[in-house]
Amino acid sequence: MSTVTLTVPGPTAELEIVDLPLVTPGPGEVRIRVEAAPVTPADVSTVRGYFPLPPADRYSLGWGLAGVVDEVGDGVTDLAAGDPVLALSDWFDTLVGTQASSVVLPRSSVGERPASLGAAEASTLALNALTAAQALDLLDLPVGATLAVTGAAGGVGGFVVELARHRGLEVLAVAREEDRAFVERTGARLVVRGTELGTLRADGVLDSAVLGAPALAAVRDGGTFVAVTEPSTPAPERDIRVQTVHVVSDAAALTALAALAVDGVLTPRVAQTYPIEKASDAYAAVATGGVRGGIVLVP
Ligand SMILES: NC(=O)c1ccc[n+]([C@@H]2O[C@H](COP(=O)([O-])OP(=O)(O)OC[C@H]3O[C@@H](n4cnc5c(N)ncnc54)[C@H](OP(=O)(O)O)[C@@H]3O)[C@@H](O)[C@H]2O)c1
């Protein structure tokens, strides 16, 4: 099976596409024929060596995927070969990468995908929409509360805005003027990037632009703040509850997010697809930044 790998993470690391043996799913596992797997900023950070990783001869890359069930292990009775799915690999725990033609994951990491939801679109939900949902759970804001979202037009932020509106929150979406139509179609209010965030006094902030302390200034005293990386998690102040989201796979939540996409609540965006052999180009596109929508590998 064709797999995107690297051997030594670091600033000059090169990706290698290698052919690894097909894995037989064990009890409680599902083998998926991958149809789409996004490349995200987290993958770029992995390649560049920004994350401390356990030693390995070779790392396979990627968190999210969409595809079709290929084979199920013992005990998996509610999925069968041919079922369309989306899934998140708990990569930091398992080092099982999704940017491959075939991937084996626990059933508990695999959500069901309506056939009407395309694989490339669905694959963009797995990491980013699940992170958005779990970040909103951590924020735990009541209906009608005001949430400010930095990076509101980005991969995580775009889904946060849509899910927050769906959950009845007022949303202040910090993004570029060019992103006005995207964020305002949900009923969110655009806060043009560069605005002094200390004037917002929101009940909560989701900092998907990894701004850290400058974003904390947007929270009212006693409010709540969720960061998406450890380095961008600011020290608490003014009785603000500060937390960091660490996404974990959740089959039921993935199924629910796919259904929300079909219902039009979530808008999966695909900027460009690349054949898996062009993975280096896809990584370069993500590293350059400024893209709107997922960069998706198609094995
Ligand atoms: N903790 C977790 O479980 C988890 C899960 C998924 C992702 N993440 C992390 O979440 C972060 C965001 O990921 P993503 O996929 O959403 O990235 P993304 O698509 O690149 O979005 C980031 C957004 O932030 C904006 N931004 C960047 N610098 C900014 C600044 N100085 N001021 C205001 N806005 C700024 C970008 O705008 P422009 O494009 O216009 O520059 C972009 O819209 C990454 O660090 C990723 O590793 C964490």
mmCIF file of C-alpha atoms and ligand atoms in Angstrom:
data_model
loop_
_atom_site.group_PDB
_atom_site.id
_atom_site.type_symbol
_atom_site.label_atom_id
_atom_site.label_comp_id
_atom_site.label_asym_id
_atom_site.label_seq_id
_atom_site.Cartn_x
_atom_site.Cartn_y
_atom_site.Cartn_z
ATOM 1 C CA MET A 1 0.000 0.000 0.000
ATOM 2 C CA SER A 2 1.287 3.395 -1.037
ATOM 3 C CA THR A 3 2.118 5.450 2.065
ATOM 4 C CA VAL A 4 3.468 8.963 2.691
ATOM 5 C CA THR A 5 6.374 8.659 5.119
ATOM 6 C CA LEU A 6 9.438 10.356 6.469
ATOM 7 C CA THR A 7 12.391 8.968 8.387
ATOM 8 C CA VAL A 8 13.902 11.887 10.308
ATOM 9 C CA PRO A 9 11.713 14.927 11.048
ATOM 10 C CA GLY A 10 13.467 18.271 10.743
ATOM 11 C CA PRO A 11 13.664 21.511 8.779
ATOM 12 C CA THR A 12 15.058 19.801 5.674
ATOM 13 C CA ALA A 13 13.140 16.500 5.938
ATOM 14 C CA GLU A 14 12.064 14.922 2.649
ATOM 15 C CA LEU A 15 8.913 12.871 2.215
ATOM 16 C CA GLU A 16 9.116 9.376 0.751
ATOM 17 C CA ILE A 17 6.228 7.483 -0.811
ATOM 18 C CA VAL A 18 6.831 3.840 0.058
ATOM 19 C CA ASP A 19 4.942 0.633 -0.643
ATOM 20 C CA LEU A 20 4.162 -1.046 2.705
ATOM 21 C CA PRO A 21 2.515 -4.467 3.163
ATOM 22 C CA LEU A 22 -1.262 -4.533 3.542
ATOM 23 C CA VAL A 23 -2.284 -4.866 7.218
ATOM 24 C CA THR A 24 -4.925 -7.384 8.331
ATOM 25 C CA PRO A 25 -7.434 -5.774 10.708
ATOM 26 C CA GLY A 26 -7.355 -7.260 14.214
ATOM 27 C CA PRO A 27 -10.292 -7.635 16.590
ATOM 28 C CA GLY A 28 -12.305 -4.430 16.763
ATOM 29 C CA GLU A 29 -10.448 -2.922 13.809
ATOM 30 C CA VAL A 30 -11.476 -1.779 10.359
ATOM 31 C CA ARG A 31 -9.369 -1.663 7.217
ATOM 32 C CA ILE A 32 -10.256 1.277 4.980
ATOM 33 C CA ARG A 33 -9.446 1.788 1.321
ATOM 34 C CA VAL A 34 -8.518 5.450 1.507
ATOM 35 C CA GLU A 35 -10.073 7.741 -1.099
ATOM 36 C CA ALA A 36 -8.938 11.069 0.372
ATOM 37 C CA ALA A 37 -6.585 12.220 3.142
ATOM 38 C CA PRO A 38 -5.912 15.891 3.854
ATOM 39 C CA VAL A 39 -2.553 17.482 4.518
ATOM 40 C CA THR A 40 -2.863 20.001 7.372
ATOM 41 C CA PRO A 41 -0.602 22.436 9.237
ATOM 42 C CA ALA A 42 -0.218 19.713 11.887
ATOM 43 C CA ASP A 43 1.406 17.440 9.271
ATOM 44 C CA VAL A 44 3.783 20.207 8.246
ATOM 45 C CA SER A 45 4.706 20.748 11.901
ATOM 46 C CA THR A 46 5.320 17.001 12.244
ATOM 47 C CA VAL A 47 7.624 16.896 9.238
ATOM 48 C CA ARG A 48 9.555 19.935 10.428
ATOM 49 C CA GLY A 49 10.175 18.281 13.787
ATOM 50 C CA TYR A 50 8.118 20.670 15.907
ATOM 51 C CA PHE A 51 6.514 17.844 17.913
ATOM 52 C CA PRO A 52 8.431 15.548 20.278
ATOM 53 C CA LEU A 53 7.821 12.057 18.867
ATOM 54 C CA PRO A 54 8.692 8.589 20.098
ATOM 55 C CA PRO A 55 11.604 7.124 18.131
ATOM 56 C CA ALA A 56 10.667 5.195 14.972
ATOM 57 C CA ASP A 57 12.548 4.031 11.877
ATOM 58 C CA ARG A 58 9.885 5.554 9.675
ATOM 59 C CA TYR A 59 6.809 7.671 10.348
ATOM 60 C CA SER A 60 3.667 7.401 8.223
ATOM 61 C CA LEU A 61 1.781 10.687 8.143
ATOM 62 C CA GLY A 62 -1.734 12.064 8.330
ATOM 63 C CA TRP A 63 -4.616 12.329 10.795
ATOM 64 C CA GLY A 64 -7.823 12.326 8.766
ATOM 65 C CA LEU A 65 -9.286 10.303 5.925
ATOM 66 C CA ALA A 66 -12.382 9.338 4.042
ATOM 67 C CA GLY A 67 -12.793 6.124 2.129
ATOM 68 C CA VAL A 68 -14.600 2.832 1.955
ATOM 69 C CA VAL A 69 -14.445 -0.115 4.337
ATOM 70 C CA ASP A 70 -12.331 -2.885 2.862
ATOM 71 C CA GLU A 71 -12.340 -5.527 5.603
ATOM 72 C CA VAL A 72 -13.465 -5.677 9.232
ATOM 73 C CA GLY A 73 -11.833 -7.522 12.123
ATOM 74 C CA ASP A 74 -13.537 -9.868 14.589
ATOM 75 C CA GLY A 75 -16.220 -8.211 16.647
ATOM 76 C CA VAL A 76 -17.018 -5.436 14.181
ATOM 77 C CA THR A 77 -20.615 -6.121 13.246
ATOM 78 C CA ASP A 78 -21.984 -2.683 12.377
ATOM 79 C CA LEU A 79 -19.711 -1.931 9.410
ATOM 80 C CA ALA A 80 -19.123 -4.044 6.321
ATOM 81 C CA ALA A 81 -16.980 -3.995 3.205
ATOM 82 C CA GLY A 82 -18.147 -1.243 0.866
ATOM 83 C CA ASP A 83 -19.494 1.117 3.541
ATOM 84 C CA PRO A 84 -18.410 4.754 3.035
ATOM 85 C CA VAL A 85 -16.645 6.162 6.110
ATOM 86 C CA LEU A 86 -14.556 9.004 7.484
ATOM 87 C CA ALA A 87 -12.031 8.558 10.264
ATOM 88 C CA LEU A 88 -9.486 10.195 12.518
ATOM 89 C CA SER A 89 -6.275 8.477 13.526
ATOM 90 C CA ASP A 90 -5.165 9.293 17.082
ATOM 91 C CA TRP A 91 -1.786 9.789 15.528
ATOM 92 C CA PHE A 92 0.218 10.981 18.536
ATOM 93 C CA ASP A 93 -0.765 7.774 20.373
ATOM 94 C CA THR A 94 -0.479 5.269 17.519
ATOM 95 C CA LEU A 95 1.658 6.840 14.739
ATOM 96 C CA VAL A 96 -0.776 5.281 12.235
ATOM 97 C CA GLY A 97 -0.813 7.709 9.298
ATOM 98 C CA THR A 98 -3.836 8.162 7.047
ATOM 99 C CA GLN A 99 -2.019 9.406 3.936
ATOM 100 C CA ALA A 100 -1.901 5.942 2.424
ATOM 101 C CA SER A 101 -3.930 3.837 0.041
ATOM 102 C CA SER A 102 -5.021 1.571 2.922
ATOM 103 C CA VAL A 103 -5.257 2.176 6.674
ATOM 104 C CA VAL A 104 -6.316 0.034 9.644
ATOM 105 C CA LEU A 105 -7.961 1.888 12.530
ATOM 106 C CA PRO A 106 -10.046 0.953 15.576
ATOM 107 C CA ARG A 107 -13.805 0.878 14.890
ATOM 108 C CA SER A 108 -14.114 3.568 17.582
ATOM 109 C CA SER A 109 -12.221 5.993 15.281
ATOM 110 C CA VAL A 110 -14.401 5.416 12.219
ATOM 111 C CA GLY A 111 -17.570 7.389 11.477
ATOM 112 C CA GLU A 112 -20.218 6.589 8.909
ATOM 113 C CA ARG A 113 -20.379 8.773 5.797
ATOM 114 C CA PRO A 114 -23.556 9.254 3.795
ATOM 115 C CA ALA A 115 -22.899 8.177 0.206
ATOM 116 C CA SER A 116 -23.930 11.663 -0.971
ATOM 117 C CA LEU A 117 -20.956 13.226 0.848
ATOM 118 C CA GLY A 118 -17.876 13.053 -1.371
ATOM 119 C CA ALA A 119 -14.697 11.558 0.024
ATOM 120 C CA ALA A 120 -12.506 14.638 -0.466
ATOM 121 C CA GLU A 121 -15.055 16.873 1.276
ATOM 122 C CA ALA A 122 -15.654 14.379 4.098
ATOM 123 C CA SER A 123 -11.934 13.947 4.690
ATOM 124 C CA THR A 124 -11.634 17.623 5.615
ATOM 125 C CA LEU A 125 -14.112 17.108 8.474
ATOM 126 C CA ALA A 126 -12.207 14.362 10.254
ATOM 127 C CA LEU A 127 -9.507 16.418 11.982
ATOM 128 C CA ASN A 128 -10.762 19.973 11.737
ATOM 129 C CA ALA A 129 -14.510 19.665 12.355
ATOM 130 C CA LEU A 130 -13.963 17.199 15.198
ATOM 131 C CA THR A 131 -11.421 19.581 16.737
ATOM 132 C CA ALA A 132 -13.941 22.402 16.342
ATOM 133 C CA ALA A 133 -16.687 20.381 18.049
ATOM 134 C CA GLN A 134 -14.450 19.300 20.923
ATOM 135 C CA ALA A 135 -13.138 22.859 21.365
ATOM 136 C CA LEU A 136 -16.719 24.132 21.616
ATOM 137 C CA ASP A 137 -17.447 21.427 24.191
ATOM 138 C CA LEU A 138 -14.509 22.699 26.252
ATOM 139 C CA LEU A 139 -15.693 26.303 25.935
ATOM 140 C CA ASP A 140 -19.109 25.159 27.213
ATOM 141 C CA LEU A 141 -20.832 28.464 26.467
ATOM 142 C CA PRO A 142 -24.605 28.863 26.938
ATOM 143 C CA VAL A 143 -26.923 29.672 24.045
ATOM 144 C CA GLY A 144 -26.721 33.387 23.290
ATOM 145 C CA ALA A 145 -23.172 33.823 24.628
ATOM 146 C CA THR A 146 -20.611 35.584 22.462
ATOM 147 C CA LEU A 147 -17.684 33.622 21.048
ATOM 148 C CA ALA A 148 -14.768 35.278 19.272
ATOM 149 C CA VAL A 149 -12.933 33.009 16.823
ATOM 150 C CA THR A 150 -9.457 33.869 15.550
ATOM 151 C CA GLY A 151 -8.447 32.302 12.236
ATOM 152 C CA ALA A 152 -12.186 32.169 11.473
ATOM 153 C CA ALA A 153 -11.687 31.443 7.769
ATOM 154 C CA GLY A 154 -9.148 28.670 8.390
ATOM 155 C CA GLY A 155 -9.527 24.907 8.509
ATOM 156 C CA VAL A 156 -10.459 24.642 12.183
ATOM 157 C CA GLY A 157 -11.873 28.156 12.551
ATOM 158 C CA GLY A 158 -14.301 27.847 9.641
ATOM 159 C CA PHE A 159 -15.950 24.821 11.250
ATOM 160 C CA VAL A 160 -15.920 26.497 14.687
ATOM 161 C CA VAL A 161 -17.892 29.430 13.265
ATOM 162 C CA GLU A 162 -20.483 27.154 11.640
ATOM 163 C CA LEU A 163 -20.883 24.840 14.638
ATOM 164 C CA ALA A 164 -21.002 27.740 17.095
ATOM 165 C CA ARG A 165 -23.802 29.403 15.136
ATOM 166 C CA HIS A 166 -25.584 26.036 14.971
ATOM 167 C CA ARG A 167 -25.299 25.802 18.774
ATOM 168 C CA GLY A 168 -26.904 29.230 19.156
ATOM 169 C CA LEU A 169 -23.837 31.334 19.939
ATOM 170 C CA GLU A 170 -23.195 34.888 18.733
ATOM 171 C CA VAL A 171 -19.937 34.744 16.803
ATOM 172 C CA LEU A 172 -17.292 37.416 16.274
ATOM 173 C CA ALA A 173 -15.215 36.002 13.430
ATOM 174 C CA VAL A 174 -11.687 37.427 13.238
ATOM 175 C CA ALA A 175 -10.576 37.126 9.619
ATOM 176 C CA ARG A 176 -9.528 39.113 6.571
ATOM 177 C CA GLU A 177 -11.888 41.493 4.762
ATOM 178 C CA GLU A 178 -11.678 39.064 1.798
ATOM 179 C CA ASP A 179 -13.277 36.400 4.015
ATOM 180 C CA ARG A 180 -16.326 38.540 4.880
ATOM 181 C CA ALA A 181 -18.797 36.651 2.674
ATOM 182 C CA PHE A 182 -17.596 33.275 3.988
ATOM 183 C CA VAL A 183 -17.985 34.125 7.678
ATOM 184 C CA GLU A 184 -21.069 36.354 7.435
ATOM 185 C CA ARG A 185 -23.182 33.813 5.544
ATOM 186 C CA THR A 186 -23.525 31.976 8.857
ATOM 187 C CA GLY A 187 -24.767 35.076 10.670
ATOM 188 C CA ALA A 188 -21.390 35.629 12.323
ATOM 189 C CA ARG A 189 -20.024 39.187 12.470
ATOM 190 C CA LEU A 190 -16.676 39.786 10.790
ATOM 191 C CA VAL A 191 -14.012 41.415 12.955
ATOM 192 C CA VAL A 192 -11.395 42.486 10.465
ATOM 193 C CA ARG A 193 -7.990 41.050 11.321
ATOM 194 C CA GLY A 194 -5.861 43.782 12.868
ATOM 195 C CA THR A 195 -8.716 45.141 15.011
ATOM 196 C CA GLU A 196 -7.654 45.639 18.640
ATOM 197 C CA LEU A 197 -8.979 42.381 20.139
ATOM 198 C CA GLY A 198 -9.071 43.836 23.661
ATOM 199 C CA THR A 199 -12.184 45.772 22.654
ATOM 200 C CA LEU A 200 -14.270 42.622 22.013
ATOM 201 C CA ARG A 201 -14.951 41.443 25.595
ATOM 202 C CA ALA A 202 -16.344 38.126 24.365
ATOM 203 C CA ASP A 203 -17.627 35.452 26.760
ATOM 204 C CA GLY A 204 -15.260 33.004 25.103
ATOM 205 C CA VAL A 205 -12.439 32.842 22.575
ATOM 206 C CA LEU A 206 -11.372 29.977 20.357
ATOM 207 C CA ASP A 207 -7.869 30.841 19.175
ATOM 208 C CA SER A 208 -7.391 28.821 15.997
ATOM 209 C CA ALA A 209 -4.932 31.429 14.660
ATOM 210 C CA VAL A 210 -2.584 30.472 17.549
ATOM 211 C CA LEU A 211 -2.190 34.098 18.637
ATOM 212 C CA GLY A 212 -1.987 33.292 22.364
ATOM 213 C CA ALA A 213 -1.905 36.273 24.744
ATOM 214 C CA PRO A 214 -3.215 38.834 22.204
ATOM 215 C CA ALA A 215 -6.295 36.637 21.723
ATOM 216 C CA LEU A 216 -6.768 36.233 25.470
ATOM 217 C CA ALA A 217 -7.302 40.005 25.568
ATOM 218 C CA ALA A 218 -10.564 39.445 23.658
ATOM 219 C CA VAL A 219 -12.122 37.521 26.609
ATOM 220 C CA ARG A 220 -14.130 39.334 29.274
ATOM 221 C CA ASP A 221 -13.101 38.908 32.911
ATOM 222 C CA GLY A 222 -14.181 35.450 34.109
ATOM 223 C CA GLY A 223 -14.735 34.176 30.563
ATOM 224 C CA THR A 224 -13.290 31.139 28.877
ATOM 225 C CA PHE A 225 -10.482 30.571 26.349
ATOM 226 C CA VAL A 226 -9.497 27.538 24.301
ATOM 227 C CA ALA A 227 -6.141 27.258 22.518
ATOM 228 C CA VAL A 228 -5.350 24.733 19.778
ATOM 229 C CA THR A 229 -1.644 24.226 20.574
ATOM 230 C CA GLU A 230 0.353 24.068 23.792
ATOM 231 C CA PRO A 231 2.828 26.834 22.800
ATOM 232 C CA SER A 232 -0.068 29.210 22.059
ATOM 233 C CA THR A 233 -1.818 28.534 25.386
ATOM 234 C CA PRO A 234 -1.487 31.729 27.435
ATOM 235 C CA ALA A 235 -1.183 31.944 31.209
ATOM 236 C CA PRO A 236 -4.606 32.565 32.767
ATOM 237 C CA GLU A 237 -5.477 36.056 33.972
ATOM 238 C CA ARG A 238 -8.599 37.954 35.084
ATOM 239 C CA ASP A 239 -10.299 34.716 36.268
ATOM 240 C CA ILE A 240 -10.416 33.423 32.691
ATOM 241 C CA ARG A 241 -10.613 29.616 32.358
ATOM 242 C CA VAL A 242 -7.842 28.705 29.872
ATOM 243 C CA GLN A 243 -7.763 25.273 28.248
ATOM 244 C CA THR A 244 -6.123 23.541 25.268
ATOM 245 C CA VAL A 245 -8.051 21.242 22.973
ATOM 246 C CA HIS A 246 -6.459 17.890 22.072
ATOM 247 C CA VAL A 247 -8.683 16.220 19.515
ATOM 248 C CA VAL A 248 -9.504 12.551 20.096
ATOM 249 C CA SER A 249 -11.244 10.244 17.652
ATOM 250 C CA ASP A 250 -14.949 9.675 18.242
ATOM 251 C CA ALA A 251 -16.921 7.510 15.833
ATOM 252 C CA ALA A 252 -20.353 8.841 16.816
ATOM 253 C CA ALA A 253 -19.218 12.460 16.614
ATOM 254 C CA LEU A 254 -17.684 11.885 13.165
ATOM 255 C CA THR A 255 -20.945 10.335 11.966
ATOM 256 C CA ALA A 256 -22.859 13.326 13.336
ATOM 257 C CA LEU A 257 -20.482 15.828 11.682
ATOM 258 C CA ALA A 258 -20.853 14.077 8.322
ATOM 259 C CA ALA A 259 -24.630 14.330 8.683
ATOM 260 C CA LEU A 260 -24.327 18.051 9.483
ATOM 261 C CA ALA A 261 -22.337 18.501 6.280
ATOM 262 C CA VAL A 262 -25.068 16.796 4.275
ATOM 263 C CA ASP A 263 -27.638 19.039 6.003
ATOM 264 C CA GLY A 264 -25.653 22.130 4.966
ATOM 265 C CA VAL A 265 -24.735 23.164 8.528
ATOM 266 C CA LEU A 266 -21.064 22.468 7.834
ATOM 267 C CA THR A 267 -19.322 23.420 4.606
ATOM 268 C CA PRO A 268 -16.414 21.128 3.817
ATOM 269 C CA ARG A 269 -14.057 23.073 1.555
ATOM 270 C CA VAL A 270 -11.531 21.467 -0.769
ATOM 271 C CA ALA A 271 -8.976 23.860 -2.229
ATOM 272 C CA GLN A 272 -7.083 21.292 -4.290
ATOM 273 C CA THR A 273 -6.530 17.572 -4.595
ATOM 274 C CA TYR A 274 -3.159 15.977 -5.333
ATOM 275 C CA PRO A 275 -2.291 12.408 -6.282
ATOM 276 C CA ILE A 276 -0.404 10.777 -3.410
ATOM 277 C CA GLU A 277 2.773 10.719 -5.536
ATOM 278 C CA LYS A 278 2.681 14.548 -5.407
ATOM 279 C CA ALA A 279 2.545 14.644 -1.601
ATOM 280 C CA SER A 280 5.587 16.941 -1.409
ATOM 281 C CA ASP A 281 3.768 19.528 -3.539
ATOM 282 C CA ALA A 282 0.713 19.249 -1.298
ATOM 283 C CA TYR A 283 2.846 19.766 1.820
ATOM 284 C CA ALA A 284 4.517 22.783 0.183
ATOM 285 C CA ALA A 285 1.097 24.296 -0.550
ATOM 286 C CA VAL A 286 0.020 23.917 3.083
ATOM 287 C CA ALA A 287 3.340 25.296 4.348
ATOM 288 C CA THR A 288 2.976 28.365 2.116
ATOM 289 C CA GLY A 289 -0.386 29.087 3.778
ATOM 290 C CA GLY A 290 -3.193 31.389 2.758
ATOM 291 C CA VAL A 291 -5.238 28.529 1.282
ATOM 292 C CA ARG A 292 -8.971 28.429 1.879
ATOM 293 C CA GLY A 293 -10.112 24.837 2.085
ATOM 294 C CA GLY A 294 -8.352 21.539 2.425
ATOM 295 C CA ILE A 295 -5.340 20.332 0.479
ATOM 296 C CA VAL A 296 -6.292 16.711 -0.040
ATOM 297 C CA LEU A 297 -4.238 13.720 -1.165
ATOM 298 C CA VAL A 298 -6.012 11.181 -3.340
ATOM 299 C CA PRO A 299 -4.258 7.804 -3.124
HETATM 300 N N1 LIG B 1 -5.155 20.694 19.243
HETATM 301 C C1 LIG B 1 -5.719 19.994 18.297
HETATM 302 O O1 LIG B 1 -6.324 18.956 18.555
HETATM 303 C C2 LIG B 1 -5.615 20.500 16.882
HETATM 304 C C3 LIG B 1 -6.341 19.878 15.864
HETATM 305 C C4 LIG B 1 -6.278 20.414 14.570
HETATM 306 C C5 LIG B 1 -5.470 21.509 14.316
HETATM 307 N N2 LIG B 1 -4.746 22.053 15.334
HETATM 308 C C6 LIG B 1 -3.912 23.234 15.108
HETATM 309 O O2 LIG B 1 -4.773 24.325 14.816
HETATM 310 C C7 LIG B 1 -4.032 25.321 14.120
HETATM 311 C C8 LIG B 1 -4.874 25.854 12.977
HETATM 312 O O3 LIG B 1 -5.038 24.818 12.034
HETATM 313 P P1 LIG B 1 -5.862 25.109 10.712
HETATM 314 O O4 LIG B 1 -5.903 23.843 9.950
HETATM 315 O O5 LIG B 1 -7.129 25.802 11.028
HETATM 316 O O6 LIG B 1 -4.887 26.151 9.977
HETATM 317 P P2 LIG B 1 -5.245 27.181 8.807
HETATM 318 O O7 LIG B 1 -6.280 26.595 7.911
HETATM 319 O O8 LIG B 1 -3.958 27.629 8.255
HETATM 320 O O9 LIG B 1 -5.970 28.371 9.570
HETATM 321 C C9 LIG B 1 -5.284 29.293 10.380
HETATM 322 C C10 LIG B 1 -5.970 30.628 10.221
HETATM 323 O O10 LIG B 1 -5.347 31.581 11.058
HETATM 324 C C11 LIG B 1 -5.168 32.778 10.330
HETATM 325 N N3 LIG B 1 -4.039 33.511 10.879
HETATM 326 C C12 LIG B 1 -2.731 33.165 10.795
HETATM 327 N N4 LIG B 1 -1.982 34.105 11.395
HETATM 328 C C13 LIG B 1 -2.830 35.043 11.866
HETATM 329 C C14 LIG B 1 -2.636 36.271 12.563
HETATM 330 N N5 LIG B 1 -1.437 36.680 12.917
HETATM 331 N N6 LIG B 1 -3.739 36.979 12.873
HETATM 332 C C15 LIG B 1 -4.973 36.548 12.530
HETATM 333 N N7 LIG B 1 -5.211 35.393 11.849
HETATM 334 C C16 LIG B 1 -4.136 34.669 11.526
HETATM 335 C C17 LIG B 1 -4.931 32.343 8.903
HETATM 336 O O11 LIG B 1 -5.254 33.383 8.016
HETATM 337 P P3 LIG B 1 -4.481 33.512 6.588
HETATM 338 O O12 LIG B 1 -4.635 32.182 5.912
HETATM 339 O O13 LIG B 1 -5.209 34.601 5.900
HETATM 340 O O14 LIG B 1 -3.079 33.835 6.913
HETATM 341 C C18 LIG B 1 -5.891 31.158 8.790
HETATM 342 O O15 LIG B 1 -7.174 31.588 8.394
HETATM 343 C C19 LIG B 1 -2.725 24.660 13.699
HETATM 344 O O16 LIG B 1 -1.706 25.088 14.562
HETATM 345 C C20 LIG B 1 -3.001 23.177 13.899
HETATM 346 O O17 LIG B 1 -1.837 22.431 14.135
HETATM 347 C C21 LIG B 1 -4.818 21.584 16.596
#
